[in-house]
Short mmCIF file of C-alpha atoms and ligand atoms in Angstrom, two decimals:
data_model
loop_
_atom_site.label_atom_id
_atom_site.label_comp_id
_atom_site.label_asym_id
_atom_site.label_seq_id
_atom_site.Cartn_x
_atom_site.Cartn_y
_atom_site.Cartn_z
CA UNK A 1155 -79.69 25.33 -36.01
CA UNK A 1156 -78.74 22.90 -33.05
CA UNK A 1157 -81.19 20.07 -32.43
CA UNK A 1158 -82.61 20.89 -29.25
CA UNK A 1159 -82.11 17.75 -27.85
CA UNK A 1160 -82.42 18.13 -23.88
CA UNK A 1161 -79.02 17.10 -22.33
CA UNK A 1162 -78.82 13.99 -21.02
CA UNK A 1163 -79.41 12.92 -17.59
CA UNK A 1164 -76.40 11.23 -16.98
CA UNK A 1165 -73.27 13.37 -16.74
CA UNK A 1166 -70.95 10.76 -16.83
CA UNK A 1167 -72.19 10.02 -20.59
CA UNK A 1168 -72.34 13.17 -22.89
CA UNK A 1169 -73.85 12.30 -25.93
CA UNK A 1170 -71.86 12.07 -29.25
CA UNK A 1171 -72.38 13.98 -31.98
CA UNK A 1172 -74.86 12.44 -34.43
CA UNK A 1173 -75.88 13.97 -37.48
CA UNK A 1174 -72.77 15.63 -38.40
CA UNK A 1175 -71.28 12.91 -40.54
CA UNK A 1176 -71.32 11.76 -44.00
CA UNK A 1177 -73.61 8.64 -44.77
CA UNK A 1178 -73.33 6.46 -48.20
CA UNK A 1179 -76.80 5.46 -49.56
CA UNK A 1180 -76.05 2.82 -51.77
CA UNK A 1181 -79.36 1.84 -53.59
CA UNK A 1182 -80.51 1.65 -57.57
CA UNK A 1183 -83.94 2.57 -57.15
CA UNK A 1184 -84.30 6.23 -57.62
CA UNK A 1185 -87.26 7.01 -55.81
CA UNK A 1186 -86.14 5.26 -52.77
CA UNK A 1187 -83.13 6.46 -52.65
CA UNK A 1188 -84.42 9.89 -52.72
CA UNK A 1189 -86.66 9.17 -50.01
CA UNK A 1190 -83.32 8.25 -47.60
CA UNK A 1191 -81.58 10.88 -48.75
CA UNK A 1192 -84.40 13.52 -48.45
CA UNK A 1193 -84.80 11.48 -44.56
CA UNK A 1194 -81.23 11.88 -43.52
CA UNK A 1195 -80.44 14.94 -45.05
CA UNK A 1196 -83.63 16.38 -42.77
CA UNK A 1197 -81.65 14.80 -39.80
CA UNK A 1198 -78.72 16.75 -40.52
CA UNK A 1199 -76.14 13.57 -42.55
CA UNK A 1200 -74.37 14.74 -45.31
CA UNK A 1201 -75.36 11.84 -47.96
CA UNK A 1202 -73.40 10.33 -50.70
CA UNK A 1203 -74.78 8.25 -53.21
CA UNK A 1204 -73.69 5.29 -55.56
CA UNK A 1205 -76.26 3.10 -57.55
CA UNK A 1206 -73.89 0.16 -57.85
CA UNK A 1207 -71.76 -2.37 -55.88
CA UNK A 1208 -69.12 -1.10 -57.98
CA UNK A 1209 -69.58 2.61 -57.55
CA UNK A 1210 -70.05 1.80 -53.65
CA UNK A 1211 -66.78 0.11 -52.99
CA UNK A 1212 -64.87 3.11 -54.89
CA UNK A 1213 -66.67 5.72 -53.31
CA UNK A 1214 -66.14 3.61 -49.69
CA UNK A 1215 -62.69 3.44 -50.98
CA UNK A 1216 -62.00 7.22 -51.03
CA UNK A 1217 -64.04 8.39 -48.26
CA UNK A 1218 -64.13 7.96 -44.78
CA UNK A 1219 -67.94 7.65 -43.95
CA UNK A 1220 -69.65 7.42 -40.95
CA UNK A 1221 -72.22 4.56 -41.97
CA UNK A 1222 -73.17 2.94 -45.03
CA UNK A 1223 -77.07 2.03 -46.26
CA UNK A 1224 -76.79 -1.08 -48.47
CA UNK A 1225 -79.52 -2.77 -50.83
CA UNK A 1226 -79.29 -5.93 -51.02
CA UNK A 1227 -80.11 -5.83 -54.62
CA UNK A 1228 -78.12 -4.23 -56.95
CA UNK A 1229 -77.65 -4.65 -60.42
CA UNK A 1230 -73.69 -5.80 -60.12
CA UNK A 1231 -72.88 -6.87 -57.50
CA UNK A 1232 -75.12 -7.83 -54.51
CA UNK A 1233 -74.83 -5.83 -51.15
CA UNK A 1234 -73.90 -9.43 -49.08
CA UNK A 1235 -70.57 -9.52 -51.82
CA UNK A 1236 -70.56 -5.11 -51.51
CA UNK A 1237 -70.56 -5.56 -47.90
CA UNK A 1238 -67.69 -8.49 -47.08
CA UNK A 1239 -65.45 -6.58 -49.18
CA UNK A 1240 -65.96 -3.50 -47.26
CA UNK A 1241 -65.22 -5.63 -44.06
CA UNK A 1242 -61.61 -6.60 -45.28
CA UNK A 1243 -60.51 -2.60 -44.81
CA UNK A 1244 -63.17 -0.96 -42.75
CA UNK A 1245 -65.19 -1.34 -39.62
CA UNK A 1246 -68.08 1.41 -40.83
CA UNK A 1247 -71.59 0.22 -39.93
CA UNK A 1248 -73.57 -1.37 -42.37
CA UNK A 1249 -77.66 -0.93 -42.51
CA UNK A 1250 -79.04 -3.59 -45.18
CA UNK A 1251 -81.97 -2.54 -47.03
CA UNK A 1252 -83.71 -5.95 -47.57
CA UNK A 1253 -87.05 -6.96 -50.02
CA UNK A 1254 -87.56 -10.92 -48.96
CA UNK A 1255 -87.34 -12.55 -45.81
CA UNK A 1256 -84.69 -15.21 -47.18
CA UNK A 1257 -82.13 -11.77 -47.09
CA UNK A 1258 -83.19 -11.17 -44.04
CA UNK A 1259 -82.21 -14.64 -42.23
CA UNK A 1260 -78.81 -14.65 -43.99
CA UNK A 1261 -78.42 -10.58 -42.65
CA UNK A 1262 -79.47 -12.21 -39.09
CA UNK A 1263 -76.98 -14.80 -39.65
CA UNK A 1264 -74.33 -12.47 -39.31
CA UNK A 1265 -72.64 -14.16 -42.39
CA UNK A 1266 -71.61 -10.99 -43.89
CA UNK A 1267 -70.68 -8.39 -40.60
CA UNK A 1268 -73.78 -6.07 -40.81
CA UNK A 1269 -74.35 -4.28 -38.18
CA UNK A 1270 -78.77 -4.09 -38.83
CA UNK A 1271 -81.08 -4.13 -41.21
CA UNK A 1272 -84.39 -2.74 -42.87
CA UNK A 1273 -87.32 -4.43 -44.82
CA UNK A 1274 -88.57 -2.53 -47.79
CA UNK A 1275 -91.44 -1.44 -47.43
CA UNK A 1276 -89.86 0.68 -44.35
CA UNK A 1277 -90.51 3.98 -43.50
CA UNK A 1278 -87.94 7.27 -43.88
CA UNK A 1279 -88.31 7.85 -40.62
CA UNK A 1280 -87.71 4.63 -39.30
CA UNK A 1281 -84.42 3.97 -41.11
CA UNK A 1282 -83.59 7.82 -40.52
CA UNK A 1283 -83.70 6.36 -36.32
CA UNK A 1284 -81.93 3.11 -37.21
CA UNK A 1285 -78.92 5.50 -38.66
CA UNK A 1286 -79.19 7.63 -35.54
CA UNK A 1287 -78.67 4.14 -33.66
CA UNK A 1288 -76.09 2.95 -34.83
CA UNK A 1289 -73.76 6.16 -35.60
CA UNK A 1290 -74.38 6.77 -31.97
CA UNK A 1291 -73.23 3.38 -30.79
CA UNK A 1292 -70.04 3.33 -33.31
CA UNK A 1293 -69.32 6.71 -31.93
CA UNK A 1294 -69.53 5.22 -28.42
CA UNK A 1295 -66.91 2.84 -29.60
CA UNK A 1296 -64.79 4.91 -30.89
CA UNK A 1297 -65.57 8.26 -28.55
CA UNK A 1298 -63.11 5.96 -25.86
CA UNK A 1299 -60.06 6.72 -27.05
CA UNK A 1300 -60.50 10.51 -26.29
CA UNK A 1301 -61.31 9.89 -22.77
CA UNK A 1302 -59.51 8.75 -19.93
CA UNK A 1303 -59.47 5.00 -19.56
CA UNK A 1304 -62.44 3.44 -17.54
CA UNK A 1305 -63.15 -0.08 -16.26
CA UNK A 1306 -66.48 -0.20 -18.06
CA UNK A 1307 -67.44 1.01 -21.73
CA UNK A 1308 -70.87 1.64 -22.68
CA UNK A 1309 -72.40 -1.88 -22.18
CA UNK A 1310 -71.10 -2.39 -18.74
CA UNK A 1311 -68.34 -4.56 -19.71
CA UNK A 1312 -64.12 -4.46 -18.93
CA UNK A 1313 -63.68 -3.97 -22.36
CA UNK A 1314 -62.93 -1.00 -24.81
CA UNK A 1315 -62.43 -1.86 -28.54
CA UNK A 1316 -60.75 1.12 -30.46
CA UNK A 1317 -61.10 0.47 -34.12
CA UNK A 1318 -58.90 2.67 -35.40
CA UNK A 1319 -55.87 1.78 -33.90
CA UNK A 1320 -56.84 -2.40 -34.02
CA UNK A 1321 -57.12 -1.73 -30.05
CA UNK A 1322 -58.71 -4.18 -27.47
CA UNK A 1323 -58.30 -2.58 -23.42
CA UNK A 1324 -59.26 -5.60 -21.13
CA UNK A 1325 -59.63 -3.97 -17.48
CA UNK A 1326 -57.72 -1.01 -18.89
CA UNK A 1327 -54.85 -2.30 -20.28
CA UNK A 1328 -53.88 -2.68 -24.24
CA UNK A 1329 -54.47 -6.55 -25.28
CA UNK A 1330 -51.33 -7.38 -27.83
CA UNK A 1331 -53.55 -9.32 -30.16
CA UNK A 1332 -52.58 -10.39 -33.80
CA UNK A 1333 -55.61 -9.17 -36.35
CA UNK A 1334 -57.26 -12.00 -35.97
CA UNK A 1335 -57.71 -12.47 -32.92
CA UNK A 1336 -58.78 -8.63 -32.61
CA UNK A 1337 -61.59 -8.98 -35.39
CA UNK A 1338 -62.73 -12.24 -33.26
CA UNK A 1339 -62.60 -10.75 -29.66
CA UNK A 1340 -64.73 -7.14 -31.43
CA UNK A 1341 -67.28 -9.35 -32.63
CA UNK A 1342 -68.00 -11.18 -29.37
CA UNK A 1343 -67.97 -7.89 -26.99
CA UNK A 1344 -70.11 -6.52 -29.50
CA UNK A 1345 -73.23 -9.03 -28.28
CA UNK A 1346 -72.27 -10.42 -25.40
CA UNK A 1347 -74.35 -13.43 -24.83
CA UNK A 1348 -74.54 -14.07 -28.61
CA UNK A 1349 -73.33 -17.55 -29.38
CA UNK A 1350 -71.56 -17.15 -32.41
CA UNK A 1351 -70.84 -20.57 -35.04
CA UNK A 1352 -66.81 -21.51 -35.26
CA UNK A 1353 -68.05 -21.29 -39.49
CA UNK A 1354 -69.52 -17.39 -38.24
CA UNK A 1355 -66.46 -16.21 -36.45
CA UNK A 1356 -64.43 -17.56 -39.36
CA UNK A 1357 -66.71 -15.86 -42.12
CA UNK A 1358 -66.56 -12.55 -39.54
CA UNK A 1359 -62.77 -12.50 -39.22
CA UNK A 1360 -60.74 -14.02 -41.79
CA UNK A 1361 -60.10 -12.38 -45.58
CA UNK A 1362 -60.80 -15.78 -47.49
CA UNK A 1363 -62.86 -17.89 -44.50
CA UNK A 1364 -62.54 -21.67 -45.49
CA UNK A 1365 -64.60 -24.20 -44.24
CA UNK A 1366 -61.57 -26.91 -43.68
CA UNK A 1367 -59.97 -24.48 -41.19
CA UNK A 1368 -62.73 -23.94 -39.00
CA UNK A 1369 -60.44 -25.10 -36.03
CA UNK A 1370 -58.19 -22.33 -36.78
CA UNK A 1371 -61.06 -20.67 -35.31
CA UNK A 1372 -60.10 -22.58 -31.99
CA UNK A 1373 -56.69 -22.15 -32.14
CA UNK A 1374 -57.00 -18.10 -31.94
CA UNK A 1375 -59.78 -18.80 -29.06
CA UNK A 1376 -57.16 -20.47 -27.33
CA UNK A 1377 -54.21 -18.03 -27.85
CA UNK A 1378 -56.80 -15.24 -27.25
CA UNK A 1379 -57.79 -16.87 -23.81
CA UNK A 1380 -54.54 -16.99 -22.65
CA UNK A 1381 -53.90 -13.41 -23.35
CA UNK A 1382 -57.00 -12.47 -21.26
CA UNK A 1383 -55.89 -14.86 -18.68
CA UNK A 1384 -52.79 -13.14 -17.75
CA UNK A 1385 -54.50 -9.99 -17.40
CA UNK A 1386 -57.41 -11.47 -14.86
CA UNK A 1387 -56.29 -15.00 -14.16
CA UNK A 1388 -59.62 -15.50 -12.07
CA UNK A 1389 -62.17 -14.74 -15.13
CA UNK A 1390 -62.45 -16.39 -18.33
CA UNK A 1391 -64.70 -14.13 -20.67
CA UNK A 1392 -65.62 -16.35 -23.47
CA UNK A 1393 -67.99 -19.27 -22.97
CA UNK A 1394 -67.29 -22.57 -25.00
CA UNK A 1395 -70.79 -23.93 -26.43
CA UNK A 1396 -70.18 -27.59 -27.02
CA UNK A 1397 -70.68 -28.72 -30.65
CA UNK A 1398 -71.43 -24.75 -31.47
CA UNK A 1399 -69.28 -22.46 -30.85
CA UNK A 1400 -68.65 -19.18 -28.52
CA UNK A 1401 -70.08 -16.15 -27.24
CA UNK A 1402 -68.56 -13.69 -24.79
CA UNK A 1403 -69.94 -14.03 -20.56
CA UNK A 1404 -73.18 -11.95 -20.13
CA UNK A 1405 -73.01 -11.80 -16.38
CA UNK A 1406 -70.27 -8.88 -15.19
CA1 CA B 356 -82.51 -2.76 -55.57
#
């Protein structure tokens, strides 16, 4: 049966379709994990489920999923390690089920590229609307490509990041950016506003991030600053925090 969700208001936006894709619970406890999966399952997700890092990364391996619930702790591996070696192949959203508040500040961080997170104790139904969430804003994301080009993407911004194709649009037009400086430019129009650490943006976008090169981290700002300038040589998108780092402008 259809959710009978009333349409939306806008008619410029239709709403993607969420609920019709598969989700990977990855969590050891039993009962809890039956709980999500009895909670998503209700919403209308197909769920897979692995009780190990191990088991996670094949099954992530094999299967393109839609979003991926992650304990924290797992008997092999931990879901920080599950989740940065998910990051060097795929951009699928991450929810990290957390126990202590010392997971929660490095999840915050942004260390480790997850996209939100839940505290145990939580609620089904809360983490069932924190799925919705964020399968409806990767779908946004992604939903561009089908469309015909505009100037502004969901968050009001001259950006349009297709992650499937490595694809930045910047006022409409195709950025030619090398992979790192895509994975850096994604993760600053995802917050704009966010100031992110040169040691963050390295840790976000490089395979092996090394503390020594943090002013690679620069050099790609620079080179992807340029690019952006040739487009709109009037604007200059990302914001230099002295002695921090860089977020993307806030005020378009
Ligand atoms: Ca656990």
């Amino acid at each position: 049966m259809p959710n009978s969700v009333p349409p939306s208001n806008t008619a410029d936006s239709p709403a993607p379709e969420v609920g019709a894709g598969r989700i990977l619970v990855v969590e050891d406890e039993l009962s809890i994990r039956d709980n999500i999966v009895y909670a998503l399952e209700s919403e209308g997700f197909r769920v897979d489920c692995a009780a190990t890092g191990s088991e996670a990364l094949e099954m992530a391996g094999k299967n393109d999923y839609q979003l991926v619930v992650l304990d924290v702790g797992l008997p092999d591996i931990n879901g920080f390690d599950v989740c940065q070696s998910l990051r060097k192949t795929s951009h699928v959203p991450v929810i990290f089920l957390t126990a202590r508040s010392s997971e929660v500040d490095r999840v915050v961080g942004l260390e480790i590229g997850a996209d939100d997170y839940v505290t145990k104790p939580f609620s089904p139904r809360e983490l069932s609307a924190r799925v919705r969430a964020n399968v409806r804003r990767s779908l946004l994301n992604t939903a561009t490509t089908d469309s015909p080009p505009q100037t502004d993407d969901a968050n009001g911004l001259p950006f349009q990041i297709d992650y499937e194709r490595w694809e930045i649009r910047y006022y409409e037009q195709a950025l030619a950016l090398s992979r790192y400086e895509f994975r850096l430019l994604a993760l600053l129009i995802e917050k704009p506003g966010r100031v992110y650490s040169r040691a963050q943006l390295m840790n976000a976008a490089w395979e092996e991030p090394d503390a020594s090169m943090e002013r690679t981290v620069d050099t790609h700002i620079k080179s992807l600053r340029a690019k952006l300038k040739e487009r709109r040589v009037d604007l200059d998108p990302i914001v230099t925090h002295r002695g921090i780092g860089y977020s993307l402008r806030e005020d378009w």
